[in-house]
CSV table of C-alpha atoms and ligand atoms in Angstrom, one decimal:
chain,number,residue,atom,x,y,z
A,1,UNK,CA,57.5,46.1,116.6
A,2,UNK,CA,55.5,48.0,119.3
A,3,UNK,CA,57.5,50.1,121.7
A,4,UNK,CA,56.7,52.4,124.7
A,5,UNK,CA,58.3,55.8,125.0
A,6,UNK,CA,57.9,58.1,127.9
A,7,UNK,CA,58.3,61.8,126.9
A,8,UNK,CA,57.2,64.7,124.7
A,9,UNK,CA,55.8,63.4,121.4
A,10,UNK,CA,56.9,66.6,119.6
A,11,UNK,CA,60.6,65.7,120.2
A,12,UNK,CA,60.4,62.4,118.2
A,13,UNK,CA,61.7,61.9,114.7
A,14,UNK,CA,59.6,59.4,112.8
A,15,UNK,CA,57.2,59.3,109.8
A,16,UNK,CA,54.0,60.2,111.6
A,17,UNK,CA,53.0,61.5,115.0
A,18,UNK,CA,49.3,61.3,116.0
A,19,UNK,CA,47.6,64.3,117.5
A,20,UNK,CA,44.7,63.9,120.0
A,21,UNK,CA,42.7,66.8,118.6
A,22,UNK,CA,39.2,68.1,118.8
A,23,UNK,CA,36.5,68.3,116.1
A,24,UNK,CA,37.5,71.8,114.9
A,25,UNK,CA,41.2,70.8,114.5
A,26,UNK,CA,42.3,74.3,115.4
A,27,UNK,CA,44.4,73.4,118.5
A,28,UNK,CA,43.7,73.2,122.2
A,29,UNK,CA,45.5,72.2,125.3
A,30,UNK,CA,47.4,69.0,126.1
A,31,UNK,CA,49.2,67.2,123.3
A,32,UNK,CA,47.2,69.2,120.8
A,33,UNK,CA,48.6,72.4,122.1
A,34,UNK,CA,52.1,71.1,122.3
A,35,UNK,CA,52.0,69.9,118.7
A,36,UNK,CA,50.5,73.2,117.4
A,37,UNK,CA,53.2,75.2,119.3
A,38,UNK,CA,56.0,73.1,117.9
A,39,UNK,CA,54.7,72.9,114.3
A,40,UNK,CA,54.2,76.6,113.8
A,41,UNK,CA,51.7,78.9,112.0
A,42,UNK,CA,51.6,77.1,108.6
A,43,UNK,CA,50.5,74.0,110.4
A,44,UNK,CA,47.5,75.8,111.8
A,45,UNK,CA,46.6,77.0,108.3
A,46,UNK,CA,46.8,73.4,107.0
A,47,UNK,CA,44.6,72.3,109.8
A,48,UNK,CA,42.1,75.0,109.0
A,49,UNK,CA,41.9,73.8,105.4
A,50,UNK,CA,40.8,70.3,106.6
A,51,UNK,CA,37.5,71.9,107.8
A,52,UNK,CA,37.2,69.8,110.9
A,53,UNK,CA,37.1,66.1,111.7
A,54,UNK,CA,34.5,63.7,113.0
A,55,UNK,CA,35.0,62.0,116.4
A,56,UNK,CA,36.6,58.6,115.7
A,57,UNK,CA,38.0,59.7,112.3
A,58,UNK,CA,41.5,60.9,111.3
A,59,UNK,CA,42.9,63.4,108.9
A,60,UNK,CA,46.5,64.2,107.8
A,61,UNK,CA,48.7,67.2,107.4
A,62,UNK,CA,52.4,67.7,106.9
A,63,UNK,CA,54.5,68.2,110.0
A,64,UNK,CA,55.9,71.6,109.1
A,65,UNK,CA,58.4,72.7,111.8
A,66,UNK,CA,58.1,69.3,113.6
A,67,UNK,CA,60.8,66.7,112.7
A,68,UNK,CA,58.2,64.4,111.2
A,69,UNK,CA,56.7,63.9,107.7
A,70,UNK,CA,53.1,64.0,108.8
A,71,UNK,CA,50.8,64.6,111.7
A,72,UNK,CA,47.6,62.6,111.7
A,73,UNK,CA,44.9,64.3,113.7
A,74,UNK,CA,42.3,62.1,115.3
A,75,UNK,CA,39.4,63.2,117.4
A,76,UNK,CA,38.8,61.1,120.5
A,77,UNK,CA,35.7,61.2,122.7
A,78,UNK,CA,34.8,62.5,126.1
A,79,UNK,CA,34.4,59.6,128.6
A,80,UNK,CA,30.7,59.3,129.7
A,81,UNK,CA,30.9,56.3,131.9
A,82,UNK,CA,31.5,53.6,129.3
A,83,UNK,CA,27.9,53.0,128.1
A,84,UNK,CA,27.8,55.4,125.2
A,85,UNK,CA,30.0,53.6,122.7
A,86,UNK,CA,33.2,55.2,124.0
A,87,UNK,CA,35.3,52.0,123.5
A,88,UNK,CA,34.2,51.7,119.8
A,89,UNK,CA,35.0,55.3,119.1
A,90,UNK,CA,38.5,55.1,120.6
A,91,UNK,CA,39.2,51.9,118.7
A,92,UNK,CA,38.1,53.7,115.6
A,93,UNK,CA,40.6,56.5,116.3
A,94,UNK,CA,43.5,54.1,116.4
A,95,UNK,CA,42.3,52.1,113.3
A,96,UNK,CA,41.7,55.2,111.2
A,97,UNK,CA,45.1,56.6,112.1
A,98,UNK,CA,46.8,53.4,110.9
A,99,UNK,CA,44.7,53.4,107.7
A,100,UNK,CA,45.5,57.0,106.9
A,101,UNK,CA,49.2,56.3,107.6
A,102,UNK,CA,49.2,53.4,105.2
A,103,UNK,CA,47.4,55.4,102.5
A,104,UNK,CA,50.4,57.9,102.8
A,105,UNK,CA,53.1,55.1,102.7
A,106,UNK,CA,54.1,55.9,106.3
A,107,UNK,CA,55.6,52.9,108.2
A,108,UNK,CA,56.6,54.5,111.5
A,109,UNK,CA,53.9,56.0,113.8
A,110,UNK,CA,53.7,57.4,117.3
A,111,UNK,CA,50.5,57.6,119.3
A,112,UNK,CA,49.8,59.7,122.4
A,113,UNK,CA,47.4,58.2,124.9
A,114,UNK,CA,44.3,59.4,123.0
A,115,UNK,CA,41.3,60.6,125.1
A,116,UNK,CA,43.0,59.8,128.4
A,117,UNK,CA,43.7,63.4,129.4
A,118,UNK,CA,41.1,66.2,129.1
A,119,UNK,CA,38.6,63.7,127.7
A,120,UNK,CA,38.9,61.4,130.8
A,121,UNK,CA,39.0,57.9,129.2
A,122,UNK,CA,40.3,55.5,131.9
A,123,UNK,CA,44.0,55.0,131.1
A,124,UNK,CA,44.3,51.2,131.6
A,125,UNK,CA,41.1,50.5,129.5
A,126,UNK,CA,42.3,52.9,126.8
A,127,UNK,CA,45.7,51.2,126.7
A,128,UNK,CA,44.0,47.8,126.2
A,129,UNK,CA,42.1,49.1,123.2
A,130,UNK,CA,45.2,50.8,121.8
A,131,UNK,CA,47.4,47.7,122.1
A,132,UNK,CA,44.8,45.5,120.6
A,133,UNK,CA,44.6,47.7,117.4
A,134,UNK,CA,48.4,48.1,117.4
A,135,UNK,CA,48.8,44.3,117.2
A,136,UNK,CA,46.3,44.2,114.3
A,137,UNK,CA,48.6,46.5,112.2
A,138,UNK,CA,51.9,45.5,113.7
A,139,UNK,CA,53.1,43.5,110.6
A,140,UNK,CA,52.4,46.5,108.3
A,141,UNK,CA,54.6,49.0,110.1
A,142,UNK,CA,58.3,49.1,110.8
A,143,UNK,CA,57.7,50.9,114.1
A,144,UNK,CA,54.7,51.6,116.3
A,145,UNK,CA,55.3,53.6,119.4
A,146,UNK,CA,53.0,54.4,122.3
A,147,UNK,CA,54.3,57.8,123.6
A,148,UNK,CA,53.3,58.3,127.2
A,149,UNK,CA,53.6,61.5,129.1
A,150,UNK,CA,53.8,59.9,132.5
A,151,UNK,CA,55.3,56.8,134.0
A,152,UNK,CA,51.8,55.7,135.0
A,153,UNK,CA,50.6,55.7,131.4
A,154,UNK,CA,53.8,53.9,130.3
A,155,UNK,CA,53.3,51.3,133.0
A,156,UNK,CA,49.9,50.4,131.5
A,157,UNK,CA,51.5,49.8,128.2
A,158,UNK,CA,54.5,47.9,129.5
A,159,UNK,CA,52.3,45.5,131.4
A,160,UNK,CA,50.2,44.8,128.3
A,161,UNK,CA,53.2,44.5,126.0
A,162,UNK,CA,55.3,42.5,128.5
A,163,UNK,CA,58.2,45.0,128.1
B,1,APR,N1,53.6,64.5,124.4
B,1,APR,C1,53.0,63.3,124.6
B,1,APR,N2,51.8,63.2,125.3
B,1,APR,C2,51.3,64.3,125.8
B,1,APR,C3,51.9,65.6,125.7
B,1,APR,C4,53.1,65.7,124.9
B,1,APR,N3,53.7,66.8,124.7
B,1,APR,N4,51.0,66.5,126.3
B,1,APR,C5,50.0,65.8,126.8
B,1,APR,N5,50.2,64.5,126.6
B,1,APR,C6,49.3,63.4,127.0
B,1,APR,C7,48.4,63.5,128.2
B,1,APR,O1,49.2,63.4,129.4
B,1,APR,C8,47.5,62.4,127.9
B,1,APR,O2,48.0,61.2,128.4
B,1,APR,O3,48.4,63.1,125.9
B,1,APR,C9,47.3,62.3,126.4
B,1,APR,C10,46.0,62.9,125.9
B,1,APR,O4,45.6,64.0,126.7
B,1,APR,P1,45.0,65.3,126.0
B,1,APR,O5,46.1,66.0,125.3
B,1,APR,O6,44.3,66.0,127.1
B,1,APR,O7,44.0,64.8,124.9
B,1,APR,P2,42.5,64.1,125.1
B,1,APR,O8,42.3,63.6,126.4
B,1,APR,O9,42.4,63.3,123.9
B,1,APR,O10,41.6,65.4,125.0
B,1,APR,C11,41.5,66.1,123.7
B,1,APR,O11,42.1,68.2,124.8
B,1,APR,O12,43.8,69.5,124.2
B,1,APR,C12,42.5,69.3,124.0
B,1,APR,O13,42.2,70.1,121.8
B,1,APR,C13,42.2,69.0,122.6
B,1,APR,O14,39.9,69.2,122.9
B,1,APR,C14,40.9,68.3,122.7
B,1,APR,C15,41.1,67.5,124.0
């Protein structure tokens, strides 16, 4: 079942939350900053041990001070007009997060709107890609949630999901 939630991803209680990270995995602004602030110093050390992550890929840590089992860190891409393979890389982010969650027996996962903040990916286009991959994995999860930080973002998902 795919749901839309509007709010702070760090406040949710579920198996996995996804972090929209950067290649070094050592924190940043936006949702990355919020997750690092909430998860605490041990979380940063666990991220350091991962030694980075390729764009479009995903890696996992425990949730530490967050009320989740795991955080899956994925690295989106900086929007460059849509002709540099951005859609494929964003799709890869979502797909790799689902694959890593399944490898760790997680069946509940929450995604932020990856790449649509600092990285500038157009929200409606990103939501289409996200929902398409969510439907691909829907039967393998008990709960899939798109966590939006604004009503505008949430509206993109609600239209696509008819909710
Ligand atoms: N909970 C849920 N969503 C959030 C939160 C939060 N606490 N804070 C921000 N967001 C939303 C943003 O509003 C946006 O819709 O997460 C989405 C992704 O935006 P960013 O966090 O800016 O991520 P992204 O666009 O993927 O850029 C990643 O930004 O923070 C740095 O280190 C990060 O370099 C990386 C880049």
